[in-house]
Backbone as a ProteinNet text record, in pm:
[ID]
protein_1_A
[PRIMARY]
MSRYHDLRAECCEANRRLPQLGLVDLTFGNVSVADRAAGVFAIKPSGVDYAALRPDDIVIIDFDGNTVEGTLLASSDTPTHRCLLREFANCEAVVHTHSRHAVAFAQAGRAIPCLGTTHADYFRGDVPVTRPMTPQEINGDYEWETGRVIVERFRSLDPSEIPSVLVHSHGPFCWGPNAAKAVETAQALEIIAQMALHTVFLRPDAAPLSEALLTKHFCRKHGDSAYYGQ
[TERTIARY]
2087.4	2056.7	1935.4	1921.7	1809.5	1660.3	1576.2	1434.7	1370.3	1448.3	1380.5	1457.5	1539.7	1636.2	1562.4	1469.3	1398.7	1342.1	1291.3	1213.2	1319.3	1431.5	1488.1	1603	1613.2	1634.7	1570.1	1447.5	1356.6	1356.9	1379.9	1366.8	1498.1	1603.3	1716.7	1734.8	1685.8	1699.8	1599	1490.6	1405	1487.3	1540.1	1596.5	1705.5	1822.6	1917.7	1835.5	1727	1651.6	1647.3	1643.2	1571	1712.3	1818	1905.3	1936.8	1899.4	1942.4	1828.5	1707.9	1552.8	1606	1660.5	1687.1	1538.2	1520.1	1451.2	1468.1	1617.5	1653.7	1817.4	1845.6	1964.6	2015.8	2146.7	2218.2	2144.8	2117.9	2044.7	1893.3	1819.6	1674.3	1572.1	1555.7	1462.7	1487.9	1362.7	1381.8	1226.7	1274.1	1160.6	1129.2	1022.4	977.5	888.5	896.1	848.4	775.5	664.3	557.8	526.5	558.3	549.4	437	311.4	191.5	177.9	198	164.7	290.5	407.1	491.5	480.9	396.7	375.3	482.3	601.5	689.1	707.1	807.1	848.1	985.6	1011.4	1179.8	1202.3	1303.8	1338.7	1471.6	1483.4	1625.2	1690.1	1825.7	1866.7	1881.5	1908.8	1908	2065.8	2035.3	2167	2269.7	2264.9	2330.6	2312.2	2477.5	2465.1	2383.8	2330.2	2234	2352.1	2438.4	2519.5	2621.7	2592.2	2660.8	2582	2478.9	2333.4	2362.2	2320.5	2370.1	2201.4	2181.2	2051.9	2062.9	2218.5	2216.9	2188.2	2188.3	2223.5	2056.6	1960.7	1794.6	1767.5	1675.3	1615.1	1468.4	1434.4	1320.9	1239	1162.4	1087	927.6	850.9	736.3	643.4	487.9	394.3	347.1	461.6	425.7	543.2	664.3	766	882	878.8	1012.8	1103.5	1214.2	1310.7	1333	1317.3	1295.1	1452.1	1509.2	1649.5	1731.6	1832.1	1917.6	1996.6	2132.8	2230.3	2237.4	2182.4	2203.3	2044.2	2042.2	1924.8	1827.2	1698.1	1624.2	1608.9	1554	1524.8	1452.3	1510.6	1412.9	1256.1	1263.4	1072.5	1018.6	1072.2	1013	853.6	850.7	732.5	578.2	637.6	532.1	487.2	615.2	611.3	492.2	522.2	437	291	283.1	163.9	76.6	144.6	75.5	43.4	174.1	115.4	35	1.6	-123.5	-265.3	-261.2	-398.2	-420.5	-382.4	-356.6	-391.4	-467.5	-486.3	-434.2	-442.9	-398.3	-250	-184.7	-48.6	52.4	115.4	253.7	375.3	407.7	517.3	533	564.1	575.1	729.4	705.7	835.4	837.9	939	930.6	1060.1	1068	1150	1140.5	1250.6	1253.8	1256.8	1209.3	1187.1	1184.4	1273.8	1240.4	1120.2	1051.7	945.5	811.5	806.6	704.1	710.1	857.8	863.5	836.2	853.4	790	643.8	572.2	429.2	379	490.8	435.5	475.3	632.7	660.7	568.6	488.7	371	275.1	246.9	108.6	-1.7	62.2	-23.1	-52.3	-172.5	-192.9	-139.2	-85	-78.1	-177.6	-243.4	-330	-343.6	-456.1	-469.3	-485.6	-395.7	-402.8	-398.2	-370.4	-342.9	-360	-340.3	-363.2	-249.2	-133.3	-48.2	-63	-101.3	-115.2	-264.5	-378.2	-467.7	-420.4	-298.1	-284.5	-223	-217	-131.1	-239.2	-332.7	-401.4	-518.5	-605.9	-758.3	-822.5	-743.1	-745.9	-588.8	-643.8	-536.6	-449.3	-359.8	-217.2	-241.8	-336.1	-325.4	-214.9	-227.1	-137	-154.9	-144.3	-183	-195.4	-258.4	-263.1	-138.6	-63.4	28.5	14.2	134.5	115.9	145.3	74.2	37.3	183.8	229.8	347.1	324.6	237	214	239.3	202.7	237.2	390.5	442	606.8	688.8	638.9	743.8	703.5	576.1	576	651.6	543.4	612.9	577.2	697.1	697.7	645.9	734.7	723.2	592.6	552.4	427.5	305	332	218.8	231.9	327	308	236	283.7	159.2	35.6	-9.4	-160.3	-220.8	-143.9	-189.3	-195.6	-125.9	-162.7	-263.4	-326.7	-439.1	-560.3	-533.2	-656.6	-707.4	-599.9	-615.3	-683.4	-672.9	-735.6	-860.4	-905.3	-1046.4	-1154.7	-1159.6	-1253.6	-1206.8	-1054.2	-1006.1	-950.3	-954.9	-891.2	-770.4	-696.9	-532.8	-507.6	-622.9	-550.7	-591.2	-678.2	-687.2	-600.4	-560.7	-447.6	-354.7	-239.3	-141.9	-7.1	-24.2	53.8	-5.7	88.7	23.4	188.7	138.3	244.9	237.8	297.8	293.6	368.2	254.5	274	452.3	501.3	628.6	732.6	724.8	823.4	858.2	754.2	746.5	650.9	696.5	606.1	611.8	502.7	504.6	422.6	461	396.6	387.6	294.7	257.9	238.1	238	215.1	174.2	137.7	119.1	234	350.6	502.6	610.6	714.2	815.1	849.9	848.5	866.1	789.2	661.6	524.5	535.4	549.4	543.3	679.7	816.2	892.7	845.5	771.3	726.6	633.2	546.6	480.8	527.4	611.1	701.5	779.4	846.3	892.4	787.1	661.5	557.4	514.3	516.1	456.5	559.1	684.2	791.4	766.6	746.4	724.6	602.4	462.6	353	345.3	439.5	477.8	562.5	649.5	777.9	647.2	568.1	491.4	383.9	331.1	233.7	279	379.6	487.1	495	539.8	583.6	429.1	332.9	199.7	137	163.2	96.3	167.3	329.7	389	350.9	336.2	295.8	134.6	71.9	-107.6	-113.3	-109.1	-165.7	-316.1	-420.5	-545.3	-602.3	-474.1	-515	-606.2	-706.7	-795.8	-770.5	-838.4	-808.1	-895.8	-802.4	-851.7	-1023.9	-1035.3	-1216.1	-1232.3	-1369.8	-1366.1	-1405	-1456.4	-1471.5	-1334.4	-1238	-1115.3	-1014.9	-1031.9	-977.5	-1002.2	-1148.9	-1181.5	-1174.3	-1154	-1113.3	-966.6	-853.4	-714	-696.8	-764.8	-745.2	-801.1	-894.6	-982.3	-921.1	-841.3	-802.7	-701.8	-624.5	-518.1	-538.7	-652.6	-693.5	-797	-820.8	-962	-1001.9	-1131.6	-1192	-1191.3	-1161.4	-1245.4	-1091.4	-988.1	-855.6	-809.5	-763.8	-717.4	-586.9	-492	-370.4	-271.5	-177.7	-57.9	-72.2	21.3	-10.6	-81.4
1219.7	1197.9	1111.5	1027.9	935.6	1019.8	981	1063.6	1027.5	906	857	936.9	1015	1076.8	1092.9	1185.9	1237	1099.7	1052.6	910.7	820.1	808.6	714.4	818.3	909.6	1013	978.2	1004.9	988.5	882.7	760.2	597.8	592.5	651.5	645.7	669.6	807.9	862	832.9	758.2	667.5	557.6	477.2	381.5	392.8	498.1	561.7	569	622.9	681.1	563.2	438.9	321.7	297.4	280.3	267.2	388.2	526.6	583.2	624	576.7	543.7	422.2	328.7	209.6	110.7	125.2	38.5	-118.8	-101.7	-233	-252.8	-381.6	-458.6	-498.1	-475.4	-507.3	-465.1	-568.4	-510.8	-527.3	-575.5	-614.6	-524.3	-494.3	-394.6	-331.8	-244.7	-168.2	-70.1	30.9	100.7	102.2	136.6	135.4	278.2	332.5	442.9	428.1	447.9	478.4	545.2	600.1	691.6	631.6	655.9	579.6	607.4	773.4	804.6	760.7	735.4	650.9	505.1	431.3	298.7	257.5	312.4	254.9	248.3	174.5	236.3	191.3	253.6	273.5	143.5	106.4	6.9	-15.2	-54.9	-78.9	-213.8	-197.3	-323.5	-426.8	-536.8	-636.3	-651.5	-643.5	-664.6	-561.3	-451.8	-325.5	-248.9	-245.8	-173.4	-18.2	13.6	192.7	258	259.1	380.9	389	256.8	283.7	327.2	350.5	345	458.1	487.1	620.2	609.6	698.3	701.7	611.4	584.8	545.4	407.9	362.5	228.3	186.7	242	206.2	135.4	66.2	-6.9	27	91	82.3	-21.6	-43.1	-168.8	-128	-180	-135.8	-268.2	-227.2	-252.3	-415.4	-473.2	-595.1	-673.2	-627.2	-680.4	-677.1	-625	-600.8	-487.4	-496.2	-403.6	-311.5	-158	-72.8	-0.1	21.2	98.6	24.9	26	-23	-144.4	-150.7	-263.8	-367.7	-314.4	-409.8	-496.1	-592.2	-681	-621.4	-598.7	-560	-619.4	-597.4	-636.3	-765.6	-839.2	-994.2	-968	-852.6	-840.1	-768.7	-738.6	-653	-691.3	-840.4	-869	-844.4	-872	-812.3	-644.5	-595.8	-443.2	-422.4	-508.9	-435.3	-502.9	-605.2	-657.5	-530	-512.9	-395.7	-241.2	-221.2	-80.3	-99.4	-243.5	-249.6	-241.5	-312.1	-345.7	-228.1	-166.7	-66.2	83.4	120.1	266.8	375.5	414.7	504	518	397.8	328.4	406.4	506.2	515	487.8	487.6	397.2	297.7	185.7	82.5	41.6	42.1	4.2	-139.4	-192.1	-333.8	-311.9	-337.3	-382.7	-495.7	-487.8	-633.2	-516.4	-441.4	-366.3	-465.5	-452.9	-560.2	-600.9	-469.7	-521.7	-549.9	-474	-509.1	-648.3	-685.2	-819.7	-947.6	-915.3	-992	-1017.5	-952.3	-961.9	-1021.8	-1027.3	-1090	-1246.9	-1292.2	-1375.7	-1464.7	-1368.5	-1454.8	-1457.2	-1404.9	-1458.9	-1373.9	-1217.7	-1135.7	-1018.8	-957.7	-802.1	-723	-617.6	-520.9	-439	-455	-377.7	-265.2	-159.3	-19	-5.8	44.7	29.5	193.6	306	421.2	485.1	647.4	743.1	766.3	728.1	762.7	625.4	519.8	433.3	497.2	542.4	615.6	692.6	800.5	922.1	847.2	718	666.5	568.7	492.5	360.5	353.6	338.5	360.4	214.4	127	8.2	-90.4	-212.9	-281.7	-306.1	-311.8	-343.4	-497	-526.4	-678.6	-757.5	-877.4	-983.6	-1108.3	-1125	-1215.3	-1366.1	-1404.3	-1592.4	-1616.2	-1786.6	-1840.9	-1877.8	-1856.5	-1897.1	-2025.4	-2083.3	-2255.1	-2301.2	-2422.1	-2474.7	-2422.5	-2438.5	-2386.6	-2271.1	-2196.6	-2034.3	-2040	-2077.9	-2036.7	-2116.3	-2216	-2342.6	-2263.2	-2166.4	-2137.8	-1997.6	-1901.8	-1759.4	-1681.2	-1716.4	-1683.8	-1511.9	-1443.3	-1303.7	-1244	-1280.4	-1249.7	-1284.1	-1415	-1446.8	-1410.2	-1354.3	-1257.3	-1165.6	-1066.7	-980.9	-998.7	-1122.2	-1177.7	-1179.5	-1258	-1294.2	-1148.5	-1061.2	-925.2	-844.1	-859.9	-811.9	-866.1	-1013.7	-1092.8	-1086.2	-1015.9	-979.3	-821.2	-763.5	-630.3	-645.2	-714.8	-742.5	-687.7	-674.3	-580.3	-514.1	-422.9	-331.6	-227.9	-115.8	34.1	50.7	29.4	23.8	198	296.9	388.6	447.7	381.3	383.3	324.2	210.3	109.7	76.9	180.2	144.6	72.5	-26.1	-144.9	-255.8	-372.6	-509	-558.2	-676.8	-772.1	-879.9	-953	-1064.4	-1190	-1297.1	-1351.6	-1443.6	-1461.6	-1514	-1420.6	-1315.6	-1227.7	-1115.8	-1018.5	-885.9	-769.8	-672	-544.2	-504.7	-451.2	-389.1	-274.6	-144.5	-50.7	71.2	151.9	241.6	392.9	451.8	583.3	636.9	812.8	874.9	909.8	872.3	911.6	836.4	861.8	776	847.8	939.1	997.8	969.3	970.3	937.4	788.1	725.7	573.8	516.8	572.3	584.3	613.4	724.4	788	661.2	626.1	507.8	385.9	347.6	227	263.3	391.1	449.4	428.3	509.3	492.8	379.1	273.2	145.5	57.8	69.4	36.6	96.4	227.8	287.6	200.2	226.5	156.4	12	-65	-200	-196.4	-122.2	-130.9	-99.4	-2.5	49.1	-55.3	-141.8	-212.4	-356.8	-394.9	-514.5	-468.5	-363.4	-316.6	-312.9	-255.2	-240.9	-366.1	-461.1	-604.6	-708	-667.7	-744.1	-660.4	-545.4	-493.2	-515.1	-530.4	-546	-615.5	-799.9	-855.6	-831.9	-796.8	-771.7	-613.4	-533.1	-409.7	-378.4	-292.2	-281.5	-190.3	-252.9	-149.7	1.5	55	181.1	252.6	316.4	318.2	352.9	334.5	365.2	510.6	591.2	757.4	804.7	745.3	842.2	791.2	641.4	617	686.6	723.7	793	940	997.1	1143.2	1151.5	1106	1095.9	1048.5	965.5	945.9	1046.1	1099	1198	1360.7	1359.2	1507.8	1498.6	1432.2	1397.9	1364.6	1320.2	1245.7	1281.8	1276.7	1312.6	1451.5	1463.6	1610.4	1677.4	1621.5	1700.4	1706.4	1697.9	1674.1	1805	1872	1996.1	2001.3	1878.6	1892.5	1935.6	2024.3	2022	2181.3	2245.2	2327.6	2286.6
-1741.1	-1614.1	-1645.1	-1574.7	-1580.6	-1568.9	-1595	-1590.8	-1466.1	-1406.3	-1303.2	-1150.4	-1176.6	-1094.9	-945.3	-953.5	-848.1	-755.5	-819.4	-755.9	-698.6	-777.4	-702.5	-567.9	-607.8	-485.8	-361.5	-397.3	-260.1	-219.3	-285.8	-220.3	-174.3	-197.2	-174	1.2	12.9	104.3	237.7	194.6	274.8	306.1	235	256.2	383.5	359.9	412.5	566	567.4	711.1	811.1	731.7	834.7	944.2	880.9	1026.2	1109.1	1045.9	1152.8	1244.2	1226	1298.9	1388.4	1346.9	1449.1	1403.8	1249.9	1247.8	1147.3	1145.4	1073.3	1144.1	1119	1181.5	1045.9	1021.9	881.1	753	676.2	553.9	577.1	675.7	672	660.5	559	537.1	401.4	342.2	205.6	232.9	126.9	85.5	-36.1	-98.5	-206.7	-244	-357	-404.7	-526.7	-557.9	-668.4	-754.3	-895.8	-974.3	-1065.6	-1014.3	-1104	-1207.3	-1262.4	-1371.4	-1456.9	-1415.2	-1516.4	-1515.1	-1428.2	-1425.1	-1401.3	-1248.7	-1220.2	-1082.5	-997.1	-854	-832.5	-737.9	-739.7	-602.6	-602	-470.7	-445.6	-334.8	-268.5	-366.3	-382.2	-435.1	-326.6	-368.2	-247.3	-193.8	-37.3	20.6	11.7	-28	-31	129.4	156.5	297.5	269.2	363.4	358.1	372.5	455.2	428.7	287.4	204.8	102.1	-21.6	27.5	-101.3	-158.9	-263.5	-381.4	-470.4	-518.2	-571.6	-708.9	-787.1	-902.9	-878.2	-747.6	-679.1	-709.4	-685.1	-690.1	-800.8	-786.3	-903	-917	-1055.3	-1127.3	-1202.8	-1131.3	-1209	-1233.3	-1323.1	-1369.6	-1276.5	-1266	-1212.4	-1274.2	-1404.3	-1420.5	-1380.7	-1298	-1226.5	-1333.8	-1437	-1536.2	-1455.1	-1449.6	-1429.9	-1552.7	-1536.3	-1600.2	-1634.6	-1546.2	-1520	-1406.1	-1401.8	-1282.8	-1316.6	-1277.6	-1309.4	-1180.5	-1081.1	-962.3	-950.1	-883	-818.9	-742.2	-780.2	-711.1	-553.9	-476.7	-329.3	-321.7	-289.8	-314.4	-237.6	-176.5	-126.2	-224.1	-333.8	-435.7	-506.7	-484.4	-545.6	-448.3	-284.3	-207.9	-210.8	-215.1	-232.9	-388.7	-493.9	-582.6	-570.8	-507.5	-504.5	-419.8	-307.5	-222.6	-300.8	-386.2	-467.6	-555.9	-607.4	-728.5	-656.2	-531.3	-461.4	-387.7	-349.7	-223.2	-294	-342.1	-435.5	-412.6	-262.1	-190.3	-139.1	-201.8	-152.1	-228.6	-185	-294.8	-265.8	-141.4	-79	24.2	17.6	101	173.5	287.3	392.1	422.6	456.4	531.9	621.6	751.8	835.2	913.5	1012.6	1077.5	1233.3	1231.4	1359.9	1507.3	1633.5	1700.8	1784.8	1814.5	1879.8	1783.5	1679.3	1628	1558	1539.6	1492.3	1611.7	1750.6	1882.3	1814.5	1804.3	1801.4	1671.7	1546.4	1447.5	1488	1599.2	1578.2	1665.5	1752.8	1852.6	1793.1	1652.8	1582.9	1629.1	1710.9	1769.7	1712.2	1675.4	1676	1764.8	1717.9	1840.2	1906.6	2006.4	2035	2051.6	2043	2069.5	2178.7	2302.6	2434.1	2465.7	2385.9	2419.7	2311.2	2339.3	2234	2133.6	2155.5	2079.4	1948.7	1990.1	1914.5	1816.9	1870.8	1779.5	1686.5	1715	1647.9	1530.5	1487.7	1367.6	1316.6	1408.3	1384.4	1395.7	1335.4	1401.6	1439.4	1527.3	1593.6	1578.2	1575.6	1628.1	1505.5	1507.7	1406.2	1355.9	1254	1244.6	1179	1231	1186.7	1095	993.6	892.6	947.6	874.2	910	861.7	916	868.2	746.7	652.6	530.5	533.5	404.5	389.9	331.4	348.2	295.9	133.4	53.3	-89.3	-116.8	-40.3	-61.4	-46.2	79.1	76.4	3.4	-71.6	-176.3	-324.8	-324.5	-427.5	-475.9	-528.8	-534.9	-416.8	-326.1	-157.8	-152.7	-195.1	-207.1	-231.8	-344.8	-402.2	-328.3	-280.3	-232.7	-77.6	-24.2	114.9	77.6	0.7	-49.1	-58.2	-105.2	-122.7	17.4	88.9	211	306.8	268.5	315.2	275.4	171.7	108.6	147.6	157.1	198.2	353.4	444.8	577	587.1	473.4	443	405.6	374.8	288.4	377	518.4	571.9	652.2	589.8	697.3	570.6	597.5	555	512.1	433.1	437.5	475.4	471.6	469	619.6	722.1	803.5	913.3	852.6	932	854.6	820.5	738.2	772.5	867.6	863.7	900.8	881.3	902.4	959.9	1040.8	1054.2	1009.7	949.5	842.1	954.3	957.9	1096.3	1062.7	1194	1207	1122.5	1039	1008.7	1040.6	997.6	1069.9	966.8	1013.4	957.8	802.8	747.9	627.3	660.6	621	664.4	489.3	511.2	361.7	393.2	279.7	326.2	148	190.8	71.9	-19.7	52.7	18.8	111.9	46.3	132.8	244.9	302.7	431.8	532.1	457.5	577.4	593.2	482.4	481.5	614.8	625.9	697.9	841.9	814.9	938.1	1044.3	981.7	990.3	1062.6	986.8	1047.6	1188.8	1197.3	1348.6	1401.4	1398.2	1484.1	1529.1	1468.8	1458	1560.6	1538.3	1629.6	1772.4	1771	1936.8	1974.4	1927	1964.9	1982.2	1934.9	1940.6	2085.6	2109.3	2251.2	2330.6	2334.1	2427.6	2488.8	2391.6	2395.9	2476.3	2422.7	2523.6	2637.9	2667.9	2824.7	2895.6	2815.2	2868.8	2942.1	2841.4	2858.8	2930.9	2964.3	3056.7	3197.4	3196.1	3326	3388.6	3273.1	3303	3187.9	3206.9	3081.7	3055.9	3157.8	3109.3	3072.1	3032.2	3024.6	2921.5	2923.2	2859.6	2710.4	2616.6	2494.4	2496.9	2431.9	2420.2	2401.1	2449.2	2426.3	2285.4	2225.3	2101.4	2090	2194.5	2156.2	2159.5	2244	2268.4	2146.6	2086	1942.1	1847.6	1855.6	1729.9	1718.7	1841	1871.7	1844.5	1881.7	1848.7	1708.7	1634.9	1487.4	1425.9	1443.5	1359.6	1377.8	1468.2	1483.6	1423.7	1355.6	1262.2	1123.5	1106.3	953	920.6	806.3	747.5	739.4	679.7	679.1	790.5	897.4	1040.7	1106.7	1057.3	1124.9	1165.3	1258.2	1341.6	1368.5	1414.9	1439.3	1366.3	1401.4	1297.8	1211.1	1131.3	1054.2	921.9
[MASK]
++++++++++++++++++++++++++++++++++++++++++++++++++++++++++++++++++++++++++++++++++++++++++++++++++++++++++++++++++++++++++++++++++++++++++++++++++++++++++++++++++++++++++++++++++++++++++++++++++++++++++++++++++++++++++++++++++++++

């Protein structure tokens, strides 16, 4: 048995959840899961159908980008995952999807505004969008530069308080302390993107959620003062 069996199984299950939750079409998405003690992360192989995915298909990569275990090619988005896992210390799993409502905001180059308490339960403020990538970044090490543009966007933001981003003209990346939580965040992101889209359609001048209500809803679920749940 592979020494990374449990890591591969967690990664496989998280990837298989994406189509079940309606977060991906075709094979447009992937999940990675880190084992920092071992210095590696697991990620979906490129272009493999989710229904056919098995733990043995999952590829193990070290933080320098070398394949440690696996016979299939890793996701083409692997460098972006590797960049985020390296740069965001509390990030243990990364989810990338092309979920439709979140992508609509990404394609518009618009952050998802925090308009209600559902949003505030998961994100302490607007979900940001990156700047457009330059031709040099696109024609260079594209997937790695995608990660760098995300990291650049978070220079003044806390990735543990806003665990998602929209890559301009592309789509969302989300992260969390484990694969299940990162997938849940990706699902929440798509839900609040749909809600925001409908809200802005009904009322283009809708006011953002008040700072008091935003803080209350975020802090009752996160941090030392959290009291939501068991």
